[in-house]
Coordinates of C-alpha atoms in Angstrom, one line a residue:
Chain A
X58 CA -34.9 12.7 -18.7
X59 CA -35.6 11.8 -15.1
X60 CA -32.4 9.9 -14.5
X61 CA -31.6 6.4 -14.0
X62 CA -34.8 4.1 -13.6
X63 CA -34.7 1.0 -11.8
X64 CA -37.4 -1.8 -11.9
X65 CA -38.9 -3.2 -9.6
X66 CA -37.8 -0.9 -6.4
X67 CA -38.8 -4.5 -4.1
X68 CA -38.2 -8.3 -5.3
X69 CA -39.1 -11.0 -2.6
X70 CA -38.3 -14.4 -3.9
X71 CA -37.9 -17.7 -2.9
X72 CA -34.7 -19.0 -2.4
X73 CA -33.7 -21.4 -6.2
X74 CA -35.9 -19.1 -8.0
X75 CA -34.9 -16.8 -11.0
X76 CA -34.8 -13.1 -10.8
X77 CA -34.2 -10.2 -13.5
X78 CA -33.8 -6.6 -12.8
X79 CA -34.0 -3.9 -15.4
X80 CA -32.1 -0.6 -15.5
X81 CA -32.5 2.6 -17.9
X82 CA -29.7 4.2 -17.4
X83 CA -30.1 8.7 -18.8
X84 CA -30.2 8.2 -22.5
X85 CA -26.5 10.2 -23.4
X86 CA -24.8 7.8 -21.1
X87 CA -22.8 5.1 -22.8
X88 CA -21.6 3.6 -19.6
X89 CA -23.9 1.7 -17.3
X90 CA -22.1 -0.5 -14.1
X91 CA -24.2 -3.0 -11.5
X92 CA -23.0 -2.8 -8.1
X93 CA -24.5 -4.9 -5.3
X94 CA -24.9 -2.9 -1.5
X95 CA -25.2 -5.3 1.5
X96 CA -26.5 -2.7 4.6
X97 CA -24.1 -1.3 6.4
X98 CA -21.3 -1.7 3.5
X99 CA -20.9 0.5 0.8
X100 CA -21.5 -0.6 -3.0
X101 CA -19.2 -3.6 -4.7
X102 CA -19.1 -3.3 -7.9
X103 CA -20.6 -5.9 -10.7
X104 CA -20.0 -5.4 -13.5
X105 CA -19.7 -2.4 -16.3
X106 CA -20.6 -1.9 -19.8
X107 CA -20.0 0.2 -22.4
X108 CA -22.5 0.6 -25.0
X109 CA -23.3 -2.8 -25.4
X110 CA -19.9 -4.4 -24.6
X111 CA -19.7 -5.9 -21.1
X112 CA -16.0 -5.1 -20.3
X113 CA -15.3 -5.7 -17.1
X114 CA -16.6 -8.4 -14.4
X115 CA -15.8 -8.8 -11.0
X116 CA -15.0 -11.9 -9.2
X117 CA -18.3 -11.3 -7.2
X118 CA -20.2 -12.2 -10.1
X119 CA -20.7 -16.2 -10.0
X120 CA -22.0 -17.7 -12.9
X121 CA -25.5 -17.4 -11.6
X122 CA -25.3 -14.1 -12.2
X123 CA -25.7 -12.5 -16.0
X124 CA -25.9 -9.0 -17.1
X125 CA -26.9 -7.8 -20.6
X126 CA -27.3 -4.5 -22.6
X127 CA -28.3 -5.7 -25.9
X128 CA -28.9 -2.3 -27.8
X129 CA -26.3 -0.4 -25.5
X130 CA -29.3 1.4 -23.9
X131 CA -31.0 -0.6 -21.2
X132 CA -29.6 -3.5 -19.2
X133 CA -30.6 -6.6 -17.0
X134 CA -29.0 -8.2 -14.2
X135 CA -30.2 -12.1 -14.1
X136 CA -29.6 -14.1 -11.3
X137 CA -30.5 -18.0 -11.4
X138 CA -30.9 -20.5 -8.9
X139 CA -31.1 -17.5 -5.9
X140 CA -29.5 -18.3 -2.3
X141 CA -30.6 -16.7 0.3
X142 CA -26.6 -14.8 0.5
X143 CA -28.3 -12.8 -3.1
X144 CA -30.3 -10.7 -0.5
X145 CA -29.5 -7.1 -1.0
X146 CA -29.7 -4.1 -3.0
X147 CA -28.6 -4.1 -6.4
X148 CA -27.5 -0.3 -8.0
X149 CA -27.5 0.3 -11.1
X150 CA -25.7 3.9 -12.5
X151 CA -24.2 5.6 -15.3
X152 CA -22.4 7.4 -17.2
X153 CA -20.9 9.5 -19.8
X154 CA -17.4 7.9 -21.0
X155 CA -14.7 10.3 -20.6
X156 CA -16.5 12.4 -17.4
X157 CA -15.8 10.7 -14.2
X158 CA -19.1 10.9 -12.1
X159 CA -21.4 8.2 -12.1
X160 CA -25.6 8.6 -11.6
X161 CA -27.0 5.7 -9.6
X162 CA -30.7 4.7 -9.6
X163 CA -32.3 4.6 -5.9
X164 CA -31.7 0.5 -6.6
X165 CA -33.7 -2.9 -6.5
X166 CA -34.1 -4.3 -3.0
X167 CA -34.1 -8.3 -3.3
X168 CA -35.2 -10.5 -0.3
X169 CA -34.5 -14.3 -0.9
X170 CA -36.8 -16.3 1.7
Chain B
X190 CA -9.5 -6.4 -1.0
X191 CA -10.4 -3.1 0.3
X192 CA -8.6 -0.6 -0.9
X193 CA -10.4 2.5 0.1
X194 CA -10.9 2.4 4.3
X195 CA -13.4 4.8 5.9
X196 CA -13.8 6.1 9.4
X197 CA -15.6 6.7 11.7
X198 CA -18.2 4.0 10.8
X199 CA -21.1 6.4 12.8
X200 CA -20.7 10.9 13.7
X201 CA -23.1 12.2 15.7
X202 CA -22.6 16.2 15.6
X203 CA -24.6 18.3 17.3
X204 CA -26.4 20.9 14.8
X205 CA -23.8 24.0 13.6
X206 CA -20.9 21.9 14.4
X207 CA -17.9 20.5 12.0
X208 CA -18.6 16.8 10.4
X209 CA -15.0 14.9 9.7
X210 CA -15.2 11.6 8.0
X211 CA -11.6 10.4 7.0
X212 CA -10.3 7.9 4.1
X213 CA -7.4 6.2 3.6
X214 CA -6.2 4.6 0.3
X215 CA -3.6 2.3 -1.1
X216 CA -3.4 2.6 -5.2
X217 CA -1.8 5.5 -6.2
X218 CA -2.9 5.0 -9.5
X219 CA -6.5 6.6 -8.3
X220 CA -6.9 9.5 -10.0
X221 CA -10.3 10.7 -8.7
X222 CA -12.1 10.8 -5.2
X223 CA -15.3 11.8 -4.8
X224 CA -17.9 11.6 -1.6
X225 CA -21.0 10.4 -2.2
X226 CA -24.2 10.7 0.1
X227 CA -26.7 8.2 0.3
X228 CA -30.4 8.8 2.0
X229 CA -32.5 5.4 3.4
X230 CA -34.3 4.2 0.4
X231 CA -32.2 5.9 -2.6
X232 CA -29.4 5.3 -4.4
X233 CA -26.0 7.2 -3.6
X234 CA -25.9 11.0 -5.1
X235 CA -22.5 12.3 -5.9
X236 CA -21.7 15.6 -3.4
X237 CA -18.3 16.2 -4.0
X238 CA -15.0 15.1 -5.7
X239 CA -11.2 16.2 -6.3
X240 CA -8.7 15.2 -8.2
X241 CA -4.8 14.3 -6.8
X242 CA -3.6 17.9 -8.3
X243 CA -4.6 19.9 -5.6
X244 CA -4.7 20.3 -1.7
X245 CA -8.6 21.3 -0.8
X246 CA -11.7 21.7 -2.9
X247 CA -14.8 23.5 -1.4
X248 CA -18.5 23.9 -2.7
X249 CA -20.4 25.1 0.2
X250 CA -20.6 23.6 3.7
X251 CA -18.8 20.4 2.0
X252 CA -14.8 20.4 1.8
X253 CA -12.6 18.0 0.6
X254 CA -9.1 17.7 1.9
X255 CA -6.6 15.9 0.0
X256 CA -2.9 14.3 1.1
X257 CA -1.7 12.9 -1.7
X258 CA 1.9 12.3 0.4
X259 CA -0.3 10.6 3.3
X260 CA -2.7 8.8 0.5
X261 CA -5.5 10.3 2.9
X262 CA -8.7 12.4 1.8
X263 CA -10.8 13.9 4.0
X264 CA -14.5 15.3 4.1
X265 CA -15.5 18.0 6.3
X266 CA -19.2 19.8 7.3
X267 CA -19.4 23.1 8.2
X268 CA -22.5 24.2 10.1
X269 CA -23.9 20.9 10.4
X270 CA -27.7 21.0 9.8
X271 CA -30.1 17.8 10.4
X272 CA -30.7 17.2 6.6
X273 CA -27.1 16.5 6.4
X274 CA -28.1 13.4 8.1
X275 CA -26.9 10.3 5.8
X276 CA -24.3 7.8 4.9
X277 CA -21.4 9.3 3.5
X278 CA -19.4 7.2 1.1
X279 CA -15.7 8.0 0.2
X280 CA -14.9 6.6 -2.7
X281 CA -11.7 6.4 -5.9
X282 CA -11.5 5.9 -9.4
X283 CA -8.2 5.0 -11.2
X284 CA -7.2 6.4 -14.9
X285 CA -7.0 2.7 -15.7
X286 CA -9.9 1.2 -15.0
X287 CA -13.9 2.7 -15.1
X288 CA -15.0 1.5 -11.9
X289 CA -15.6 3.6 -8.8
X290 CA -13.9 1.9 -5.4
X291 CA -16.2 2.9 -2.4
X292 CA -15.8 2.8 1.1
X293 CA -17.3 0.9 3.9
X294 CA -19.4 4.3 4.6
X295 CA -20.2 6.9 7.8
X296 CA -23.5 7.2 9.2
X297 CA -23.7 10.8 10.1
X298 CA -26.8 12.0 12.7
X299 CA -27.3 15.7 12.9
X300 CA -28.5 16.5 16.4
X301 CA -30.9 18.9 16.5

């Protein structure tokens, strides 16, 4: 296991288009959690799952946003109708319920234009 | 609401010296705090972490120093080297909830 894999590392999009990000979280972790990393800020968090019940949102996450795990093993992060604000880095990390540290991915960069 | 604040913002140590980044929090339902350091291009790597239950915690170069009266936490460098050179996140976790509270992060240059 090589840790948590992020796809793609780049997204540039144009701003009202539809974006999906994928995240494979290390395979014993039943937690995975989406944060979002403006630069120069450090990591607000998304949203968290464990296996593949999304338990917690945060009031960042508009409803353009959408986040799934459907097997409890890899997850995607949607966004819809993309603004030009949606520019950042989006982390994805896990972990193992019960143990407190968390694994991020190195993160999908997104540039609306 | 931020409720984990972080100074300085920037460090610039010379190389050998002592790195001091400082946090301040408000819940005292946080439970854990650990310091994360994050390189351009990658994703933040845990470095270090304490829990309230005691003073100071050391692996290393890297201590932690914890207040629990002050709700303050601090990291400190020893010997400074130029691959320390980062962001450095503080950050909390509460027993309540699963999700890791950072802060607004250092950048920390190393000069050589």
């Amino acid at each position: 296991d090589t840790g948590v894999s992020q796809n793609p590392r780049h997204k540039i999009t144009k701003r009202g288009q539809n974006v999906t990000f994928r995240c494979d979280p290390i395979s014993e972790h039943n937690r995975l959690y989406w944060y979002r990393q403006t630069l120069g800020q450090g990591p607000e968090f998304l949203t968290y799952f464990q296996n593949e019940a999304q338990l917690e949102k945060s009031r960042l996450l508009s409803d353009r946003f959408s986040a799934e795990r459907p097997k409890g093993s890899f997850s995607t992060l949607e966004i819809q109708r993309t603004e030009q604000g949606d520019s950042a880095m989006y982390l994805c990390a896990s972990s193992l319920e019960g143990t407190y540290g968390y694994t991020f991915g190195s993160g999908t960069r997104l540039t609306v234009v | 609401q931020q409720q984990v604040k972080q100074s300085p913002q920037s460090l610039i140590v010379q190389k050998g010296g002592i790195s001091i980044i400082n946090c301040a929090y408000e819940n005292t339902a946080f439970d854990y705090f650990p310091w994360y350091q994050q390189f351009p291009g990658k994703g933040p790597a845990l470095l270090i972490a304490i829990r309230p239950d005691v003073s100071e915690k050391k692996e290393g170069r890297f201590t932690i120093s914890f207040n629990k009266s002050a709700k303050q936490f601090s990291l400190h460098i020893m010997d400074s080297q130029p691959g320390d050179s980062a962001t450095y996140f503080c950050a909390a976790r509460g027993s309540s909830a699963s999700k890791i509270i950072f802060g607004s992060g250092t950048r920390l240059s190393i000069r050589p």
